[in-house]
Structures are given as C-alpha cells and as structure tokens.
C-alpha cells in the first residue's frame, strides 16, 4: 500500500483512509493506545461531527463516542432533532491519550503537535464526506480547524464559514462545548440545555 506511516494516502475513499490510519505513526500516541479510532457513518453525510479524541471505552471498542460522553451526545443530538445514524462521527485526534493510575486510564488532553499531526486524517474524512455542516465539539476540535486563538465561549452556536485551509470541504462550521464538559458541569441541567440549544441552532443552519 501507500501508507508511509504518517500521512494519509491521496484518496477520498473512506475505506482506504481507514485502513491507512490503522498503521499511522504520525505522532507517538499509537504506542500506548490499543488501536486507531477512525470515524464512522454514511459516506455522504450532511453532517460531520468531530470530538477531541477517543476515550477509554472507545479505545477498547474501536468506535468513536461509545462511552459516557457518547451516550450524552446521542441523547442531545436526538433532542436537537438530529439522527446520529445519518451523521459521520469522528475525532480530531484518533488515538486515546492517557495516563495510568492504578487500573484506571485517565484521559489526557492532546498536545498541539498531536492535533496538528492528526489533522490530515480529518481533512481526508472531510474530502470524502463533504458535509454541509461541520459540528465541532470542544476547544480542541474547534482549534484544530479554526486555530489556537479560537474561543468556544465567544463563538459557540454561531455559524462560521470554513477557514482558508478548509475551503470547499464543508459549508458551515458550528462549534459548541464537548459533551464531557456537560457531564462535569456543576449545573449539569443548564449545561445540557445550552449544549442542546447550540445543536438545535446548528441544525437550523
Ligand atoms: N470524547 C471524545 O471527544 N470522543 C470520543 O470518541 C469519546 C469521548
């Protein structure tokens, strides 16, 4: 095959991209993680949802958003009128980054270098799917596309044109909080309602 271990093959074929991503050594995260968690969903989805990185459950099961954050995401999407089955769901970083504490594996935020190393895979997925709407969950996802100066607190729920490097890959970008932040929020009901309101606003764009 064509994989050089760090860069996606020049193709918009999701099956080929997924196979190549399984062998990615573009940053160090592949060493400790169980497997690459590539995106999933119909090839021509209207909506592409991107989170930060797979968590413990995702790393074990090989699929994005299947743990606690995924359950909250599924409920929130449904309440906002989206159908997860019709959406392409992925992460901007495709390996689980963690530290071990006893038997537990604690999520660690990916570095900027890791986000940048993984970005060509997201670009490949966008080239394949060509969604109308790109939904970015959390600061890491939003900053992968819109740059490190991007602030969710200021721009959440707002429709945005793609930045120059992503021109033609999607029509409208919308960033909101990460579902994990809703799970951790002191006022969980309010955080959940605000998350759903952003999703609903995005759906109407
Ligand atoms: N958090 C994410 O950002 N992505 C997942 O797939 C799971 C949890």
mmCIF file of C-alpha atoms and ligand atoms in Angstrom:
data_model
loop_
_atom_site.group_PDB
_atom_site.id
_atom_site.type_symbol
_atom_site.label_atom_id
_atom_site.label_comp_id
_atom_site.label_asym_id
_atom_site.label_seq_id
_atom_site.Cartn_x
_atom_site.Cartn_y
_atom_site.Cartn_z
ATOM 1 C CA UNK A 1 0.000 0.000 0.000
ATOM 2 C CA UNK A 2 0.889 3.679 0.010
ATOM 3 C CA UNK A 3 0.903 4.441 3.706
ATOM 4 C CA UNK A 4 4.188 5.956 4.799
ATOM 5 C CA UNK A 5 3.074 5.681 8.389
ATOM 6 C CA UNK A 6 2.392 9.357 8.943
ATOM 7 C CA UNK A 7 0.360 10.816 6.100
ATOM 8 C CA UNK A 8 -2.965 9.765 4.609
ATOM 9 C CA UNK A 9 -2.985 8.400 1.063
ATOM 10 C CA UNK A 10 -4.243 10.892 -1.515
ATOM 11 C CA UNK A 11 -7.720 9.460 -1.796
ATOM 12 C CA UNK A 12 -11.294 10.339 -0.876
ATOM 13 C CA UNK A 13 -12.094 6.645 -0.368
ATOM 14 C CA UNK A 14 -13.018 6.240 3.305
ATOM 15 C CA UNK A 15 -12.205 2.518 3.378
ATOM 16 C CA UNK A 16 -8.680 3.155 2.129
ATOM 17 C CA UNK A 17 -8.232 6.080 4.510
ATOM 18 C CA UNK A 18 -9.411 3.971 7.446
ATOM 19 C CA UNK A 19 -7.006 1.135 6.583
ATOM 20 C CA UNK A 20 -4.069 3.519 6.254
ATOM 21 C CA UNK A 21 -4.960 5.272 9.530
ATOM 22 C CA UNK A 22 -4.778 1.934 11.353
ATOM 23 C CA UNK A 23 -0.986 1.989 10.770
ATOM 24 C CA UNK A 24 -0.408 5.683 11.466
ATOM 25 C CA UNK A 25 2.776 6.577 13.357
ATOM 26 C CA UNK A 26 2.458 10.321 12.714
ATOM 27 C CA UNK A 27 2.785 11.102 16.440
ATOM 28 C CA UNK A 28 3.669 8.991 19.469
ATOM 29 C CA UNK A 29 0.120 8.221 20.621
ATOM 30 C CA UNK A 30 -0.130 4.940 18.689
ATOM 31 C CA UNK A 31 2.383 3.333 21.066
ATOM 32 C CA UNK A 32 0.217 3.212 24.187
ATOM 33 C CA UNK A 33 -3.234 3.176 22.578
ATOM 34 C CA UNK A 34 -4.970 -0.084 21.655
ATOM 35 C CA UNK A 35 -5.964 0.989 18.163
ATOM 36 C CA UNK A 36 -6.717 3.897 15.848
ATOM 37 C CA UNK A 37 -10.316 5.021 16.198
ATOM 38 C CA UNK A 38 -11.332 6.248 12.770
ATOM 39 C CA UNK A 39 -14.638 7.991 12.040
ATOM 40 C CA UNK A 40 -17.855 6.137 11.342
ATOM 41 C CA UNK A 41 -21.032 6.865 9.466
ATOM 42 C CA UNK A 42 -22.511 7.117 5.997
ATOM 43 C CA UNK A 43 -20.047 8.248 3.329
ATOM 44 C CA UNK A 44 -22.251 11.101 2.147
ATOM 45 C CA UNK A 45 -23.463 12.610 5.397
ATOM 46 C CA UNK A 46 -24.921 16.099 5.595
ATOM 47 C CA UNK A 47 -23.284 16.496 8.989
ATOM 48 C CA UNK A 48 -19.810 15.576 10.189
ATOM 49 C CA UNK A 49 -19.356 15.687 13.983
ATOM 50 C CA UNK A 50 -15.823 15.905 15.362
ATOM 51 C CA UNK A 51 -14.873 15.422 19.023
ATOM 52 C CA UNK A 52 -11.456 15.647 20.663
ATOM 53 C CA UNK A 53 -10.094 12.119 20.895
ATOM 54 C CA UNK A 54 -11.373 8.644 21.762
ATOM 55 C CA UNK A 55 -11.724 7.821 25.455
ATOM 56 C CA UNK A 56 -11.173 4.602 27.383
ATOM 57 C CA UNK A 57 -14.280 2.832 26.062
ATOM 58 C CA UNK A 58 -13.689 3.992 22.501
ATOM 59 C CA UNK A 59 -10.087 2.728 22.659
ATOM 60 C CA UNK A 60 -11.311 -0.702 23.752
ATOM 61 C CA UNK A 61 -14.292 -0.968 21.395
ATOM 62 C CA UNK A 62 -12.722 0.632 18.324
ATOM 63 C CA UNK A 63 -15.554 3.111 17.700
ATOM 64 C CA UNK A 64 -15.977 6.848 18.375
ATOM 65 C CA UNK A 65 -18.313 8.148 21.100
ATOM 66 C CA UNK A 66 -19.491 4.857 22.603
ATOM 67 C CA UNK A 67 -18.701 5.689 26.272
ATOM 68 C CA UNK A 68 -20.405 8.087 28.729
ATOM 69 C CA UNK A 69 -19.752 11.200 26.577
ATOM 70 C CA UNK A 70 -21.152 9.309 23.593
ATOM 71 C CA UNK A 71 -24.351 8.454 25.435
ATOM 72 C CA UNK A 72 -24.862 12.085 26.347
ATOM 73 C CA UNK A 73 -24.068 13.108 22.763
ATOM 74 C CA UNK A 74 -26.631 10.633 21.366
ATOM 75 C CA UNK A 75 -29.370 11.932 23.677
ATOM 76 C CA UNK A 76 -28.539 15.579 22.973
ATOM 77 C CA UNK A 77 -28.437 15.028 19.200
ATOM 78 C CA UNK A 78 -31.806 13.287 19.332
ATOM 79 C CA UNK A 79 -33.324 16.085 21.425
ATOM 80 C CA UNK A 80 -31.995 18.625 18.930
ATOM 81 C CA UNK A 81 -33.643 16.737 16.071
ATOM 82 C CA UNK A 82 -30.548 15.072 14.587
ATOM 83 C CA UNK A 83 -30.255 11.389 13.760
ATOM 84 C CA UNK A 84 -26.823 10.083 14.795
ATOM 85 C CA UNK A 85 -27.152 7.135 12.398
ATOM 86 C CA UNK A 86 -27.264 9.601 9.486
ATOM 87 C CA UNK A 87 -24.191 11.519 10.664
ATOM 88 C CA UNK A 88 -20.487 10.870 10.222
ATOM 89 C CA UNK A 89 -18.887 10.897 13.687
ATOM 90 C CA UNK A 90 -15.149 11.229 14.282
ATOM 91 C CA UNK A 91 -12.461 12.835 16.445
ATOM 92 C CA UNK A 92 -9.725 15.323 15.537
ATOM 93 C CA UNK A 93 -7.175 13.063 17.289
ATOM 94 C CA UNK A 94 -7.607 9.379 16.525
ATOM 95 C CA UNK A 95 -5.749 7.694 19.369
ATOM 96 C CA UNK A 96 -6.607 7.686 23.085
ATOM 97 C CA UNK A 97 -4.082 9.661 25.145
ATOM 98 C CA UNK A 98 -3.998 8.729 28.815
ATOM 99 C CA UNK A 99 -2.009 8.294 31.993
ATOM 100 C CA UNK A 100 -2.384 5.166 34.102
ATOM 101 C CA UNK A 101 -3.466 5.497 37.699
ATOM 102 C CA UNK A 102 -3.691 2.033 39.158
ATOM 103 C CA UNK A 103 -6.075 0.144 36.923
ATOM 104 C CA UNK A 104 -7.666 3.302 35.577
ATOM 105 C CA UNK A 105 -6.667 5.100 32.418
ATOM 106 C CA UNK A 106 -7.172 8.840 32.815
ATOM 107 C CA UNK A 107 -7.781 10.964 29.712
ATOM 108 C CA UNK A 108 -5.049 13.482 28.913
ATOM 109 C CA UNK A 109 -5.501 16.452 26.627
ATOM 110 C CA UNK A 110 -3.662 16.022 23.302
ATOM 111 C CA UNK A 111 -0.827 18.474 22.619
ATOM 112 C CA UNK A 112 -0.990 20.988 19.793
ATOM 113 C CA UNK A 113 1.647 18.930 17.917
ATOM 114 C CA UNK A 114 -0.541 15.815 18.200
ATOM 115 C CA UNK A 115 -3.594 17.728 16.960
ATOM 116 C CA UNK A 116 -1.627 19.092 14.003
ATOM 117 C CA UNK A 117 -0.108 15.668 13.198
ATOM 118 C CA UNK A 118 -3.600 14.134 13.070
ATOM 119 C CA UNK A 119 -5.262 16.912 11.067
ATOM 120 C CA UNK A 120 -4.585 15.415 7.599
ATOM 121 C CA UNK A 121 -6.833 12.479 8.558
ATOM 122 C CA UNK A 122 -9.672 14.868 9.386
ATOM 123 C CA UNK A 123 -9.076 16.643 6.074
ATOM 124 C CA UNK A 124 -9.237 13.242 4.341
ATOM 125 C CA UNK A 125 -12.540 12.449 6.034
ATOM 126 C CA UNK A 126 -13.932 15.860 5.048
ATOM 127 C CA UNK A 127 -12.808 15.357 1.434
ATOM 128 C CA UNK A 128 -14.618 12.021 1.396
ATOM 129 C CA UNK A 129 -17.812 13.077 3.178
ATOM 130 C CA UNK A 130 -18.152 16.724 2.029
ATOM 131 C CA UNK A 131 -20.663 17.585 4.755
ATOM 132 C CA UNK A 132 -22.837 20.664 4.635
ATOM 133 C CA UNK A 133 -22.367 21.166 8.383
ATOM 134 C CA UNK A 134 -19.211 20.542 10.421
ATOM 135 C CA UNK A 135 -20.078 20.303 14.111
ATOM 136 C CA UNK A 136 -17.042 20.765 16.382
ATOM 137 C CA UNK A 137 -17.298 19.559 19.974
ATOM 138 C CA UNK A 138 -14.989 21.337 22.422
ATOM 139 C CA UNK A 139 -11.978 23.623 22.166
ATOM 140 C CA UNK A 140 -9.541 21.015 20.826
ATOM 141 C CA UNK A 141 -11.815 20.150 17.902
ATOM 142 C CA UNK A 142 -12.654 23.788 17.178
ATOM 143 C CA UNK A 143 -8.995 24.827 17.340
ATOM 144 C CA UNK A 144 -7.932 22.014 15.022
ATOM 145 C CA UNK A 145 -9.980 23.718 12.305
ATOM 146 C CA UNK A 146 -10.156 27.404 13.324
ATOM 147 C CA UNK A 147 -6.742 27.838 15.001
ATOM 148 C CA UNK A 148 -5.481 28.226 18.549
ATOM 149 C CA UNK A 149 -6.956 31.714 19.034
ATOM 150 C CA UNK A 150 -10.467 30.302 18.674
ATOM 151 C CA UNK A 151 -12.613 30.579 21.824
ATOM 152 C CA UNK A 152 -15.719 28.416 22.241
ATOM 153 C CA UNK A 153 -17.068 30.707 24.964
ATOM 154 C CA UNK A 154 -17.269 33.572 22.466
ATOM 155 C CA UNK A 155 -18.418 31.767 19.339
ATOM 156 C CA UNK A 156 -20.455 28.759 20.447
ATOM 157 C CA UNK A 157 -23.502 28.007 18.351
ATOM 158 C CA UNK A 158 -22.538 30.587 15.707
ATOM 159 C CA UNK A 159 -22.443 29.561 12.015
ATOM 160 C CA UNK A 160 -18.983 30.134 10.532
ATOM 161 C CA UNK A 161 -17.508 29.884 7.033
ATOM 162 C CA UNK A 162 -14.615 27.421 6.644
ATOM 163 C CA UNK A 163 -11.135 28.896 7.156
ATOM 164 C CA UNK A 164 -8.947 29.078 4.054
ATOM 165 C CA UNK A 165 -7.207 25.691 4.526
ATOM 166 C CA UNK A 166 -10.628 24.017 4.717
ATOM 167 C CA UNK A 167 -12.253 25.908 1.834
ATOM 168 C CA UNK A 168 -14.605 23.674 -0.136
ATOM 169 C CA UNK A 169 -14.552 20.898 2.489
ATOM 170 C CA UNK A 170 -17.729 21.969 4.290
ATOM 171 C CA UNK A 171 -20.263 24.795 4.004
ATOM 172 C CA UNK A 172 -20.888 25.854 7.589
ATOM 173 C CA UNK A 173 -18.941 25.197 10.779
ATOM 174 C CA UNK A 174 -20.521 25.361 14.228
ATOM 175 C CA UNK A 175 -18.571 24.865 17.462
ATOM 176 C CA UNK A 176 -20.049 24.039 20.828
ATOM 177 C CA UNK A 177 -18.859 22.544 24.101
ATOM 178 C CA UNK A 178 -17.689 18.969 24.457
ATOM 179 C CA UNK A 179 -20.265 16.550 25.914
ATOM 180 C CA UNK A 180 -17.699 15.559 28.607
ATOM 181 C CA UNK A 181 -17.777 19.147 29.884
ATOM 182 C CA UNK A 182 -21.553 18.821 30.295
ATOM 183 C CA UNK A 183 -21.005 15.660 32.377
ATOM 184 C CA UNK A 184 -18.552 17.568 34.622
ATOM 185 C CA UNK A 185 -20.520 20.843 34.879
ATOM 186 C CA UNK A 186 -21.622 21.890 38.409
ATOM 187 C CA UNK A 187 -25.042 22.810 36.999
ATOM 188 C CA UNK A 188 -25.454 19.873 34.690
ATOM 189 C CA UNK A 189 -29.058 20.575 33.675
ATOM 190 C CA UNK A 190 -28.235 24.101 32.481
ATOM 191 C CA UNK A 191 -25.078 22.944 30.698
ATOM 192 C CA UNK A 192 -27.046 20.201 28.974
ATOM 193 C CA UNK A 193 -29.832 22.610 27.908
ATOM 194 C CA UNK A 194 -27.257 25.062 26.496
ATOM 195 C CA UNK A 195 -25.496 22.256 24.605
ATOM 196 C CA UNK A 196 -28.805 21.142 23.070
ATOM 197 C CA UNK A 197 -29.678 24.757 22.189
ATOM 198 C CA UNK A 198 -26.380 25.048 20.243
ATOM 199 C CA UNK A 199 -27.072 21.781 18.425
ATOM 200 C CA UNK A 200 -30.590 22.909 17.574
ATOM 201 C CA UNK A 201 -29.304 26.249 16.241
ATOM 202 C CA UNK A 202 -26.742 24.345 14.127
ATOM 203 C CA UNK A 203 -29.424 22.069 12.718
ATOM 204 C CA UNK A 204 -31.419 25.061 11.541
ATOM 205 C CA UNK A 205 -28.424 26.440 9.598
HETATM 206 N N1 LIG B 1 -14.686 12.021 23.787
HETATM 207 C C1 LIG B 1 -14.386 12.386 22.520
HETATM 208 O O1 LIG B 1 -14.003 13.505 22.235
HETATM 209 N N2 LIG B 1 -14.506 11.481 21.583
HETATM 210 C C2 LIG B 1 -14.922 10.241 21.795
HETATM 211 O O2 LIG B 1 -14.979 9.481 20.842
HETATM 212 C C3 LIG B 1 -15.247 9.891 23.122
HETATM 213 C C4 LIG B 1 -15.126 10.794 24.101
#
